[in-house]
Coordinates of N, CA and C in Angstrom, one line a residue:
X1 N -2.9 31.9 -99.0 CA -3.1 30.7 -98.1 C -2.5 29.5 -98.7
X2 N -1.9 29.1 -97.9 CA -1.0 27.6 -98.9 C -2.1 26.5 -98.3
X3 N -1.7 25.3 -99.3 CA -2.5 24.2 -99.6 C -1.7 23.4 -98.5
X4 N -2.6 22.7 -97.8 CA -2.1 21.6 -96.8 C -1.4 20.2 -98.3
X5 N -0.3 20.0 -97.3 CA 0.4 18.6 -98.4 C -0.2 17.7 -98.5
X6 N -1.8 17.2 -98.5 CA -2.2 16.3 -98.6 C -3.5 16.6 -100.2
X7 N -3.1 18.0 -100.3 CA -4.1 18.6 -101.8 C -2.9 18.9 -102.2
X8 N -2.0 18.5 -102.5 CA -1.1 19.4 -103.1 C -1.0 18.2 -104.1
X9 N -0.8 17.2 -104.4 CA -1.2 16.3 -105.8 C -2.0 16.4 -106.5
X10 N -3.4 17.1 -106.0 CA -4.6 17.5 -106.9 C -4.2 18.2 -108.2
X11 N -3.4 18.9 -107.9 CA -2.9 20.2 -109.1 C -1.9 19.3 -109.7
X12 N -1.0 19.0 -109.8 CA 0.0 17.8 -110.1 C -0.6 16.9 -111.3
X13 N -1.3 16.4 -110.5 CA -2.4 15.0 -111.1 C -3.0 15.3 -112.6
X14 N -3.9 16.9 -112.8 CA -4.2 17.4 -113.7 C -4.1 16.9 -115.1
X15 N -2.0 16.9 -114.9 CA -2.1 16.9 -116.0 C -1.8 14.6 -116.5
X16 N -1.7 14.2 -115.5 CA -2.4 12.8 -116.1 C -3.4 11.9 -115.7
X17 N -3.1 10.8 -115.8 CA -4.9 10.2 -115.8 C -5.6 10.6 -114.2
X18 N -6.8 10.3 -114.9 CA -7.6 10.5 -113.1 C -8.1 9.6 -112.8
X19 N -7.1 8.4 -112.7 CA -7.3 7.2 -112.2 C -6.4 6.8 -110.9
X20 N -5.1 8.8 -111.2 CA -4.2 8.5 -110.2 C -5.0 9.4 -109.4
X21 N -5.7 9.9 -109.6 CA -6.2 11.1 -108.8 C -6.5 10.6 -107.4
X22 N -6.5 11.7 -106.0 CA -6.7 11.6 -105.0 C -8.1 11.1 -104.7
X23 N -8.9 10.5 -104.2 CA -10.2 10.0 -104.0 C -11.3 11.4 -103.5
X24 N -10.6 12.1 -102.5 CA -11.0 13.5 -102.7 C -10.4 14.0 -103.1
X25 N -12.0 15.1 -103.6 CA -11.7 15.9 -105.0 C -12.4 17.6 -104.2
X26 N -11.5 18.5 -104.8 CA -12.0 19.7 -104.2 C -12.4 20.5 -105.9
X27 N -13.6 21.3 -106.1 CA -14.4 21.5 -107.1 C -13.9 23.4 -106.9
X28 N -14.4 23.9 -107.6 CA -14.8 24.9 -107.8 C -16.1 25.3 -109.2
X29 N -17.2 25.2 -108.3 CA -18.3 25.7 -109.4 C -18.4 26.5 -109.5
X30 N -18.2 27.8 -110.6 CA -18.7 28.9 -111.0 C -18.3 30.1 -109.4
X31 N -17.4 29.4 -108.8 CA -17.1 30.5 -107.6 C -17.5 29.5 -106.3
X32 N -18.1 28.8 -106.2 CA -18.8 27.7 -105.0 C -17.6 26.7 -105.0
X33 N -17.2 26.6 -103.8 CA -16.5 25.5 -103.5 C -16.9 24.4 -102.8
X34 N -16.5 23.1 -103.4 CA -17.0 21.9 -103.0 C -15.8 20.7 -102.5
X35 N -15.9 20.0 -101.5 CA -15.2 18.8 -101.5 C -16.0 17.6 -101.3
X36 N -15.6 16.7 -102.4 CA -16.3 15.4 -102.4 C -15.3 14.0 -102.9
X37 N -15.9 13.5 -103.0 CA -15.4 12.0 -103.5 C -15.4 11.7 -105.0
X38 N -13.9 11.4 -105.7 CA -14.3 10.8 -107.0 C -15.1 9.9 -107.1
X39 N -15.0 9.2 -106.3 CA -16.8 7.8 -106.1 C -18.0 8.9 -106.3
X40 N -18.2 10.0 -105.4 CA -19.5 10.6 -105.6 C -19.7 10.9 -106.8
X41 N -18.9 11.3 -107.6 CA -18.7 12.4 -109.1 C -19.0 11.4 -109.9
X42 N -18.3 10.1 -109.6 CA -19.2 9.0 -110.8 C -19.7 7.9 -110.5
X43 N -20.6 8.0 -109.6 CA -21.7 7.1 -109.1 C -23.0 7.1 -110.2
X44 N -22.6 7.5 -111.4 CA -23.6 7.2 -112.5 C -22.5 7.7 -114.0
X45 N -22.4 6.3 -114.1 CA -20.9 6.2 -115.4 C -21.6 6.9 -116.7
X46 N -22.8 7.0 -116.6 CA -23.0 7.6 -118.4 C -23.0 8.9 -118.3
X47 N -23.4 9.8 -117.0 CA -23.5 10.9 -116.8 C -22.4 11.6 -117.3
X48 N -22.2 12.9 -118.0 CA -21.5 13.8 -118.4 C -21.1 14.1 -117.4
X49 N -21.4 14.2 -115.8 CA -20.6 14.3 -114.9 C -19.5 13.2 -114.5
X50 N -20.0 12.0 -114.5 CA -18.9 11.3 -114.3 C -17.5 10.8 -115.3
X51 N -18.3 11.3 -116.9 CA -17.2 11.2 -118.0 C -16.0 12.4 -117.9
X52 N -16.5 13.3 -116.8 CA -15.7 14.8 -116.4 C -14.2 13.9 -116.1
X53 N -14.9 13.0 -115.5 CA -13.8 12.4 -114.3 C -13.4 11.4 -114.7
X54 N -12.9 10.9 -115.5 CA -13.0 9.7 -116.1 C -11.7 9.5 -117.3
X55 N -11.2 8.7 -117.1 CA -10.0 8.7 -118.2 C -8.9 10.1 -118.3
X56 N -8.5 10.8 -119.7 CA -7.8 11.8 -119.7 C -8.3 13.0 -118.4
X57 N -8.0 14.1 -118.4 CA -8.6 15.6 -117.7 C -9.2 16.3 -118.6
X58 N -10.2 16.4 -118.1 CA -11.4 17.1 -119.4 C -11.5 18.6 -118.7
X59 N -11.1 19.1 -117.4 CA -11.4 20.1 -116.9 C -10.4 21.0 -116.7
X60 N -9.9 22.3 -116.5 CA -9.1 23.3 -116.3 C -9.2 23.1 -114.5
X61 N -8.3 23.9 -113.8 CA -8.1 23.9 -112.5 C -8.0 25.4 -112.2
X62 N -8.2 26.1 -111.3 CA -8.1 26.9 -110.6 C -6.8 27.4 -110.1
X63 N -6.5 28.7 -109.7 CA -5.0 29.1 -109.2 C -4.8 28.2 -107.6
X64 N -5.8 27.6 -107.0 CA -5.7 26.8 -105.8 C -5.2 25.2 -106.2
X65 N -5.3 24.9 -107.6 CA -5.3 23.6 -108.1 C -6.8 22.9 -108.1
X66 N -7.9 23.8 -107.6 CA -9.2 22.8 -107.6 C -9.9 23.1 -109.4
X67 N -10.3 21.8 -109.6 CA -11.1 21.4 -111.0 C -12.1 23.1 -110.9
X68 N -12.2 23.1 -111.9 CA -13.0 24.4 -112.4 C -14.4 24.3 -113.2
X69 N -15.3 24.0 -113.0 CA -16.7 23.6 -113.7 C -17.7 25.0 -113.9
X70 N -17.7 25.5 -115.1 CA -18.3 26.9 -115.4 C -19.8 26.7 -115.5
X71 N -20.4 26.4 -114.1 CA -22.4 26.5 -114.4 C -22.5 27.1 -112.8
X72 N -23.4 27.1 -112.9 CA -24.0 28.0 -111.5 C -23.7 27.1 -109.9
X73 N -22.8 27.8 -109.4 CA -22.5 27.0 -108.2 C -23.5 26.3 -107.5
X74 N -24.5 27.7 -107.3 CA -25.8 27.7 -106.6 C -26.2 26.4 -106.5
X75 N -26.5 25.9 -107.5 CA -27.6 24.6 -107.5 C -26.5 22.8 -107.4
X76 N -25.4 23.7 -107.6 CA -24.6 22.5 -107.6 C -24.6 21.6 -105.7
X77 N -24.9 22.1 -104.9 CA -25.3 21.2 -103.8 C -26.3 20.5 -104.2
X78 N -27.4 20.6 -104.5 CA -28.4 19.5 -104.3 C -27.9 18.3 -105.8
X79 N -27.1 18.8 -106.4 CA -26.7 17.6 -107.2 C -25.9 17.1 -106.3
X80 N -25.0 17.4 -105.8 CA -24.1 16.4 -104.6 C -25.3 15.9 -104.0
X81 N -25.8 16.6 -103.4 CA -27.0 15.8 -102.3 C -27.3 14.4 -103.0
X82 N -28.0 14.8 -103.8 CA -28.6 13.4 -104.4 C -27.5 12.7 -104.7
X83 N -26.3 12.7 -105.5 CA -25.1 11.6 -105.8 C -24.9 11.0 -103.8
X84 N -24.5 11.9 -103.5 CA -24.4 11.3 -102.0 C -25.5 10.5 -101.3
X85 N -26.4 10.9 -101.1 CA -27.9 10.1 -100.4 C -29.3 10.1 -101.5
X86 N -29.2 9.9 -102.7 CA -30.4 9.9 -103.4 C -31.4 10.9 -102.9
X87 N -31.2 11.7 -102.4 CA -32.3 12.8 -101.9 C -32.5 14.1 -103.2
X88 N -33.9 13.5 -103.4 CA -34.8 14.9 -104.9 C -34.3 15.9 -103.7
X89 N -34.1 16.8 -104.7 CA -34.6 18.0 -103.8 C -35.6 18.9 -104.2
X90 N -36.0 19.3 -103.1 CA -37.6 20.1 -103.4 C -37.5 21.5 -103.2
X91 N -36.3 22.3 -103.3 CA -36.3 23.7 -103.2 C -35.8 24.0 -104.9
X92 N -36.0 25.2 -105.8 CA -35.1 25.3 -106.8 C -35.1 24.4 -108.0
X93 N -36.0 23.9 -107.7 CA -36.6 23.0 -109.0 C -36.2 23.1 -110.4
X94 N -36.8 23.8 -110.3 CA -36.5 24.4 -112.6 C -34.9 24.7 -112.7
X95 N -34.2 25.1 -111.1 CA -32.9 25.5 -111.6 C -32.1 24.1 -112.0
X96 N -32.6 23.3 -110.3 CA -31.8 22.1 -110.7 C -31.7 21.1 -111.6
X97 N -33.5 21.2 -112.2 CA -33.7 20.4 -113.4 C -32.5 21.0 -114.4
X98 N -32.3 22.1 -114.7 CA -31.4 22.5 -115.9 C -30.1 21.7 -115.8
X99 N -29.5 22.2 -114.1 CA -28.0 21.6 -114.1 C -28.0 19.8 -114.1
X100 N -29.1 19.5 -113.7 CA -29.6 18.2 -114.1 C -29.2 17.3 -115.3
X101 N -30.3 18.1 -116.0 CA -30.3 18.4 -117.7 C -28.3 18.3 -118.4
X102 N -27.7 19.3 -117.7 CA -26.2 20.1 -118.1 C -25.5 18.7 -118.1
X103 N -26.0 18.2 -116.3 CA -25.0 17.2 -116.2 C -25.2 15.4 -116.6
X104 N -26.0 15.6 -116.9 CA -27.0 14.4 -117.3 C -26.6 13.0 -116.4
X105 N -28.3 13.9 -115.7 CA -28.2 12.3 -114.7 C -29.1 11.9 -114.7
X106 N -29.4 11.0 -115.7 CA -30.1 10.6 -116.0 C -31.7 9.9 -114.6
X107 N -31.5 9.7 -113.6 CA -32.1 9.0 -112.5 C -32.8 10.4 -111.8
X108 N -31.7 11.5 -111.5 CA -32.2 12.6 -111.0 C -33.4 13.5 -112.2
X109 N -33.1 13.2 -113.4 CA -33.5 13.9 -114.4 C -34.9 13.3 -114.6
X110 N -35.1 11.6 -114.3 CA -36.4 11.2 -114.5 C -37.3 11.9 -113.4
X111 N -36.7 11.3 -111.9 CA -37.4 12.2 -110.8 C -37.6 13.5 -110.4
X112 N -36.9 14.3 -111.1 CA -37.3 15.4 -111.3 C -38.8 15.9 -112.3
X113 N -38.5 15.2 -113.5 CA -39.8 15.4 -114.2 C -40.6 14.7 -113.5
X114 N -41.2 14.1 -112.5 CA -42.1 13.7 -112.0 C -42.6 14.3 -110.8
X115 N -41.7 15.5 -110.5 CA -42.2 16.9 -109.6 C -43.5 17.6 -110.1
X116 N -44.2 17.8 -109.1 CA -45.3 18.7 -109.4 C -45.1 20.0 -110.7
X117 N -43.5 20.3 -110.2 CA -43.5 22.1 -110.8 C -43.1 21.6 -112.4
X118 N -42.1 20.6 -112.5 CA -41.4 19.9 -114.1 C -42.6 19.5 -114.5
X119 N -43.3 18.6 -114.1 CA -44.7 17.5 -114.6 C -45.8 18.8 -115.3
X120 N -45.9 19.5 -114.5 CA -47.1 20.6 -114.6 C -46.6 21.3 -115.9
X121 N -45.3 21.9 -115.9 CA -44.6 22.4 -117.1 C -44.7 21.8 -118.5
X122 N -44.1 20.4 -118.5 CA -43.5 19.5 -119.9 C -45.0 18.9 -120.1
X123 N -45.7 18.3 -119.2 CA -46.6 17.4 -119.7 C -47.8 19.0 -119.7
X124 N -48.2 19.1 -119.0 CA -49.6 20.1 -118.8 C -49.3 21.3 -119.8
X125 N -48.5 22.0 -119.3 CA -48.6 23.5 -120.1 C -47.8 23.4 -121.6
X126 N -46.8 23.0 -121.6 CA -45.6 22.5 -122.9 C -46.5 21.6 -124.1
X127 N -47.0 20.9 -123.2 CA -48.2 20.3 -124.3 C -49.6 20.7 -124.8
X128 N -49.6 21.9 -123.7 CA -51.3 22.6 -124.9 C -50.5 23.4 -125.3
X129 N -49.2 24.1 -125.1 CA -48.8 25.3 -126.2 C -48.2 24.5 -127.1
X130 N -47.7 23.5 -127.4 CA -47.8 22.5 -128.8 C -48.6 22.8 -129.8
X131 N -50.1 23.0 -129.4 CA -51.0 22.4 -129.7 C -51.7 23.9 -130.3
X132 N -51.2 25.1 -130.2 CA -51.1 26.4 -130.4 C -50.8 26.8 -131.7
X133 N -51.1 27.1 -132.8 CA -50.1 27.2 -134.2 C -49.3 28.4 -133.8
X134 N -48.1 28.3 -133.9 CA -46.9 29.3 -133.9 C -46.8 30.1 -132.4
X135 N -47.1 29.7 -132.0 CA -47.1 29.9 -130.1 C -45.8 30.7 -129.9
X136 N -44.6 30.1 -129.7 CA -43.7 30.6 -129.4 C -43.2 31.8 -130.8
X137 N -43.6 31.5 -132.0 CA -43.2 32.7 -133.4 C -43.9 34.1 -133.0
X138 N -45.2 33.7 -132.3 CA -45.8 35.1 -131.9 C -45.5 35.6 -130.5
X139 N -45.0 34.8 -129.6 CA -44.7 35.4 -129.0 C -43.5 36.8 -129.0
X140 N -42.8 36.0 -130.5 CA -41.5 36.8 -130.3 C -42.1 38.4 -131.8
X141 N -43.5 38.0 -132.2 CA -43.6 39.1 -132.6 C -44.4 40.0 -132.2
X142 N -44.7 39.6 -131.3 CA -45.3 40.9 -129.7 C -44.1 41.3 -129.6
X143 N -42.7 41.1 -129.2 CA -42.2 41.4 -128.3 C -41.6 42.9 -129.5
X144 N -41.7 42.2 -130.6 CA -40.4 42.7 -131.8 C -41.8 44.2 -131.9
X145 N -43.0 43.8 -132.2 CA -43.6 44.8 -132.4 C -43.8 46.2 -131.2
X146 N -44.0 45.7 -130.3 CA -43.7 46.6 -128.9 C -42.8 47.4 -128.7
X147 N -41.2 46.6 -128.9 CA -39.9 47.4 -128.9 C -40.1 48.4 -130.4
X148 N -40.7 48.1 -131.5 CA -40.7 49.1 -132.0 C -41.6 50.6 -132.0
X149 N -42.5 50.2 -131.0 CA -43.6 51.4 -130.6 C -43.1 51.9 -129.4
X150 N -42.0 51.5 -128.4 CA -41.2 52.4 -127.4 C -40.6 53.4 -127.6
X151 N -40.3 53.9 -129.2 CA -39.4 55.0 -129.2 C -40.0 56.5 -128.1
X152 N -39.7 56.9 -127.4 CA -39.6 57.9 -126.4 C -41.0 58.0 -125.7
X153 N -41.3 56.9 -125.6 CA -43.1 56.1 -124.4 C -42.1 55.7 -123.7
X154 N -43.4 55.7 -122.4 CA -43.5 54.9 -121.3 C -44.4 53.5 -121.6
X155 N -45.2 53.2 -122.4 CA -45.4 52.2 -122.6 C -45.7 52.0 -124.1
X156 N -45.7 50.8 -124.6 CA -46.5 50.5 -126.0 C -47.5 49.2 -125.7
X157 N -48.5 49.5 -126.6 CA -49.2 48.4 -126.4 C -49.2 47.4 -128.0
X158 N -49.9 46.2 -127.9 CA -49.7 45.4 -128.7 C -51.3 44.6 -129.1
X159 N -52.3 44.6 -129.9 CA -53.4 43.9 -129.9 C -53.1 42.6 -130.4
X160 N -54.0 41.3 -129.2 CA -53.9 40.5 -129.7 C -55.1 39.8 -130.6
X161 N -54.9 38.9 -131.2 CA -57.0 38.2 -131.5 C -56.4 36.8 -130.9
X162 N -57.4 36.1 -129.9 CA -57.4 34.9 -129.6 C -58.7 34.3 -129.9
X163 N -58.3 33.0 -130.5 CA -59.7 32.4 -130.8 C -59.2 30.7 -130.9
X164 N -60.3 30.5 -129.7 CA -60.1 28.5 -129.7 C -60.4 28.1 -130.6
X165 N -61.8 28.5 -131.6 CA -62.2 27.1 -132.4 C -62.1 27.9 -133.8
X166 N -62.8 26.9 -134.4 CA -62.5 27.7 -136.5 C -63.3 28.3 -136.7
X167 N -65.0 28.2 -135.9 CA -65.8 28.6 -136.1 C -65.3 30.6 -135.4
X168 N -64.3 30.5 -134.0 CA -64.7 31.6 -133.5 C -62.9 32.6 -134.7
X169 N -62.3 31.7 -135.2 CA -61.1 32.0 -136.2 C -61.8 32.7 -137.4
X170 N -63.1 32.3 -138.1 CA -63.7 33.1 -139.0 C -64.6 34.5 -138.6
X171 N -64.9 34.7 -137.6 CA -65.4 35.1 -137.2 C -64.4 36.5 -136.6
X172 N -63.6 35.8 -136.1 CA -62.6 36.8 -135.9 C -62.1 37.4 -136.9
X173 N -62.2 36.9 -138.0 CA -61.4 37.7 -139.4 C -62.1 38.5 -140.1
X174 N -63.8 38.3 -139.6 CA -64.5 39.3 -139.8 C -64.7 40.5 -139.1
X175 N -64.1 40.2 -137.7 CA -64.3 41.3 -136.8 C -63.0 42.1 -137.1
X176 N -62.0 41.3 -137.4 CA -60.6 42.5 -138.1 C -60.4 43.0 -139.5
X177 N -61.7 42.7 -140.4 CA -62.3 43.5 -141.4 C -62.9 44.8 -141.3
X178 N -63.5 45.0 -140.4 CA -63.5 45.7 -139.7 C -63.5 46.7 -138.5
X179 N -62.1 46.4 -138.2 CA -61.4 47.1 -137.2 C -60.8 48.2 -138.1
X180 N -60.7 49.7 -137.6 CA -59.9 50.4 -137.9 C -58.5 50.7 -137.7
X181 N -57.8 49.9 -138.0 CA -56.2 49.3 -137.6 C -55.0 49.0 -138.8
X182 N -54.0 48.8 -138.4 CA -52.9 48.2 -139.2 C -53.0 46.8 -139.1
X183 N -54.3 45.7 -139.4 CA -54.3 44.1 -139.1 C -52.8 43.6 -139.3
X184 N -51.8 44.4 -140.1 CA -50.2 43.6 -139.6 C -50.0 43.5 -138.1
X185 N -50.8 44.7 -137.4 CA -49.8 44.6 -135.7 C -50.7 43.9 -135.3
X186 N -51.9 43.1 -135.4 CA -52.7 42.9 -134.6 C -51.9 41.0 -134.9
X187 N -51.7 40.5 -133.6 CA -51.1 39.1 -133.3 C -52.3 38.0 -132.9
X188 N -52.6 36.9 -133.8 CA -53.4 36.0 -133.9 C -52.7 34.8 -133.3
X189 N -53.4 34.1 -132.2 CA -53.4 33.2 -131.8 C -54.6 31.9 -131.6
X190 N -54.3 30.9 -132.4 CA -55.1 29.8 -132.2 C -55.8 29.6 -133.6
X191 N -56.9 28.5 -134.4 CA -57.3 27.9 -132.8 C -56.5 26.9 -132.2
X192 N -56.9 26.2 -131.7 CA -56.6 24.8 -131.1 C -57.2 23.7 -130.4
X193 N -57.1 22.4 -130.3 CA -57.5 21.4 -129.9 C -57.2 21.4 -128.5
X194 N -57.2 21.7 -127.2 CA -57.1 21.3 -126.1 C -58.1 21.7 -125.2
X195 N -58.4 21.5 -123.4 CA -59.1 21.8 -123.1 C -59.2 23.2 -122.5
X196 N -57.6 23.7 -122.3 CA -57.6 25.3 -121.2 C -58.1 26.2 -122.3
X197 N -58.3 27.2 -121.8 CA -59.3 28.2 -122.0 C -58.6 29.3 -122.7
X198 N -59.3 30.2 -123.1 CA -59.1 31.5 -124.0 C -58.3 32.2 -122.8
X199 N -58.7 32.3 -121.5 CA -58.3 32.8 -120.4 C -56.7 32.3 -120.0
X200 N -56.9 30.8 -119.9 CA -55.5 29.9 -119.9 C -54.4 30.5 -120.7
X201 N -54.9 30.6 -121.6 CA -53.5 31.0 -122.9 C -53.4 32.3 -123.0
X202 N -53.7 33.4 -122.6 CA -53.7 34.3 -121.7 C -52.5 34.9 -120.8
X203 N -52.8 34.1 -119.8 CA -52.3 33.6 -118.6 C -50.4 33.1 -119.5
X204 N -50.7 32.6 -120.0 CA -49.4 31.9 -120.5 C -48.8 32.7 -121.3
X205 N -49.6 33.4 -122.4 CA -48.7 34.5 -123.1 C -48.0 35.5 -122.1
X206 N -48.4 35.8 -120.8 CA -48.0 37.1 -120.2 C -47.0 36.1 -119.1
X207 N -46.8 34.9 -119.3 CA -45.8 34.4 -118.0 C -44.7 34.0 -118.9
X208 N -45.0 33.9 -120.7 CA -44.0 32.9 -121.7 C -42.9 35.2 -121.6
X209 N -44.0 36.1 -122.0 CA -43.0 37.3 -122.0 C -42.6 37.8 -120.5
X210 N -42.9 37.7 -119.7 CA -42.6 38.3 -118.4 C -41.1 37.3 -117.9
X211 N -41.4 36.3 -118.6 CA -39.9 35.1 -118.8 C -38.4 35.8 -118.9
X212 N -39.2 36.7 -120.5 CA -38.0 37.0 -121.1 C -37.8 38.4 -120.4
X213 N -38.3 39.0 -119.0 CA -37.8 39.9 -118.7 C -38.5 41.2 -118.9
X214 N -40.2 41.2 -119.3 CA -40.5 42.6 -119.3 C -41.6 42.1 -119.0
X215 N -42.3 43.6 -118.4 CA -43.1 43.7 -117.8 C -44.7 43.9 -118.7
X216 N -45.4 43.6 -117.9 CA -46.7 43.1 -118.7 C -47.8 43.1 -118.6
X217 N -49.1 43.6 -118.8 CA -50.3 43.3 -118.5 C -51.4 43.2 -119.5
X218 N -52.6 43.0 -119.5 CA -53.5 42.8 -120.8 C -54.7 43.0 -120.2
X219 N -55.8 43.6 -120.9 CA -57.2 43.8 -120.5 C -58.1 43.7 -122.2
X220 N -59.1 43.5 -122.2 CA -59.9 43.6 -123.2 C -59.7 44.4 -124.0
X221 N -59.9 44.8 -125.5 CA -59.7 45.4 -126.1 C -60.6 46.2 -126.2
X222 N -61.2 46.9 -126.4 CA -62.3 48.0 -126.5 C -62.1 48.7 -127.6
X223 N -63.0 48.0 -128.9 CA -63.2 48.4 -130.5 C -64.0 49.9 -130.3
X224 N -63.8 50.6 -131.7 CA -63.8 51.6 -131.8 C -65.6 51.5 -132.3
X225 N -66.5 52.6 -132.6 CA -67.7 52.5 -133.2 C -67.4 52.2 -134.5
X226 N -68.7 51.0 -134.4 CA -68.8 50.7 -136.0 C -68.8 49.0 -136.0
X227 N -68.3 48.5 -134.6 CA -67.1 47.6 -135.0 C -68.6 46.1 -134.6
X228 N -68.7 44.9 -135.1 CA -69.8 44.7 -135.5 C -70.4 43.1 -134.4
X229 N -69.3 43.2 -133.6 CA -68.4 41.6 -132.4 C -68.5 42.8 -131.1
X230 N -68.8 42.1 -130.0 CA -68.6 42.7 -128.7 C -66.4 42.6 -129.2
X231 N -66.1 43.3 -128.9 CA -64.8 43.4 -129.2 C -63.6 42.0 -128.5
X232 N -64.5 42.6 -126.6 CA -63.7 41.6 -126.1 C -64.0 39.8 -125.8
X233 N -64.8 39.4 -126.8 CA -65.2 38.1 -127.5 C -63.7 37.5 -128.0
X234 N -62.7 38.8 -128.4 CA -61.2 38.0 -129.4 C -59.8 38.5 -128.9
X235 N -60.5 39.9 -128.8 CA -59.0 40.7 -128.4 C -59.2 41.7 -127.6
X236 N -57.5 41.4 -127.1 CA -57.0 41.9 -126.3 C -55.6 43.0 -126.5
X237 N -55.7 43.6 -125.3 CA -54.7 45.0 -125.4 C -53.4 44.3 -124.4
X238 N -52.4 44.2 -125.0 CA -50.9 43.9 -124.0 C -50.0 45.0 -124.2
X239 N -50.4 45.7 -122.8 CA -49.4 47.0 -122.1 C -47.8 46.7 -122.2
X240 N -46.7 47.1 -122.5 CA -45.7 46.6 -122.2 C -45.3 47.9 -121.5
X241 N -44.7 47.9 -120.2 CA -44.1 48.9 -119.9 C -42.9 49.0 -119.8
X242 N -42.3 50.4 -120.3 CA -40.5 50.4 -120.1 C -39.9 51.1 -119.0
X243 N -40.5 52.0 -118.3 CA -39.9 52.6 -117.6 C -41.1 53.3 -116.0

């Protein structure tokens, strides 16, 4: 398909300043095609989007001659949206926060974190798992310990011990004196200062791995005789299933 002669300087232009550039600008996100306004593109001068556009050519072009920008097309309309009419958008949230974040806009990026789904995330949940010792370290040694108990299962499991306060942390270390187990596989979590629950953090371990792509469930642990704690007072069994 040939280019009508009024985009045929787009490609031209490339290779000097983009101050000669045509006022419309035809895009190619990640495969999504866009036509907009160099005015729209830098309607916020500090933005890494509008430094795109700005001075030398910071971008590659496409075999059509349109600018080439390698992130997810998808979400790239509601960032036009908003450059165009200041409109948040309320669908796709976490995605757009990222290209947000990518393209730094700074205005979109405040009002975005002031969304129910961003707000709930950074301020609510991001800040009791802070508050967690090694939160995210154990996470990744469930995951490391599980992949190693899959060899030719359908599932492996993983024992956790959770415990809010220091009083219920000593306590727990008596009750894994007592377990008949390998206490290396068994994953310790807490205590901590905040107000969500044993239940809460729970909930969050199995949404922080279900994240990364596997599947997941957890029920009470059920100690063997002998054992000297109602068992499910600390721990917990997390099922990983592979197939």
């Amino acid at each position: 398909m040939s280019i009508s002669s009024e985009h045929k300087p787009l490609g031209k232009q490339v290779t000097g300043s983009l101050h000669t550039l045509s006022p419309i600008v035809e895009l190619n996100v990640g495969g999504e095609m866009y036509t907009t306004t160099l005015s729209t593109l830098k309607k916020h001068p500090g933005s890494k989007l509008a430094e795109m556009f700005t001075g030398q050519p910071k971008l590659r072009t496409d075999s059509e001659g349109r600018f080439f920008i390698d992130r997810p097309g998808t979400y790239f309309k509601y960032i036009l949206e908003y450059l165009r009419s200041n409109q948040v958008p309320t669908q796709c949230i976490q995605d757009v926060y990222k290209e947000a974040l990518f393209y730094d806009i700074e205005p979109l990026i405040k009002q975005l974190e002031d969304s129910p789904q961003i707000f709930g995330e950074l301020v609510a949940r991001k800040q009791f798992l802070a508050r967690v010792p090694n939160y995210s370290e154990n996470i990744e040694v469930m995951i490391r310990i599980a992949r190693a108990e899959a060899v030719a299962s359908r599932r492996s499991s993983v024992i956790v011990c959770v415990v809010k306060t220091e009083e219920d942390a000593a306590r727990c270390q008596d009750a894994l004196n007592s377990l008949d187990m390998d206490k290396k596989s068994v994953v310790k979590f807490g205590p901590w200062k905040a107000a969500p629950s044993i239940s809460d953090l729970l909930d969050c371990i199995q949404m922080d791995v279900e994240a990364k792509g596997y599947k997941i469930s957890f029920q009470p642990h059920i100690a063997e005789k002998g054992f000297r704690f109602k068992s499910h007072d600390f721990f917990y069994k997390f099922l990983f299933t592979w197939w």
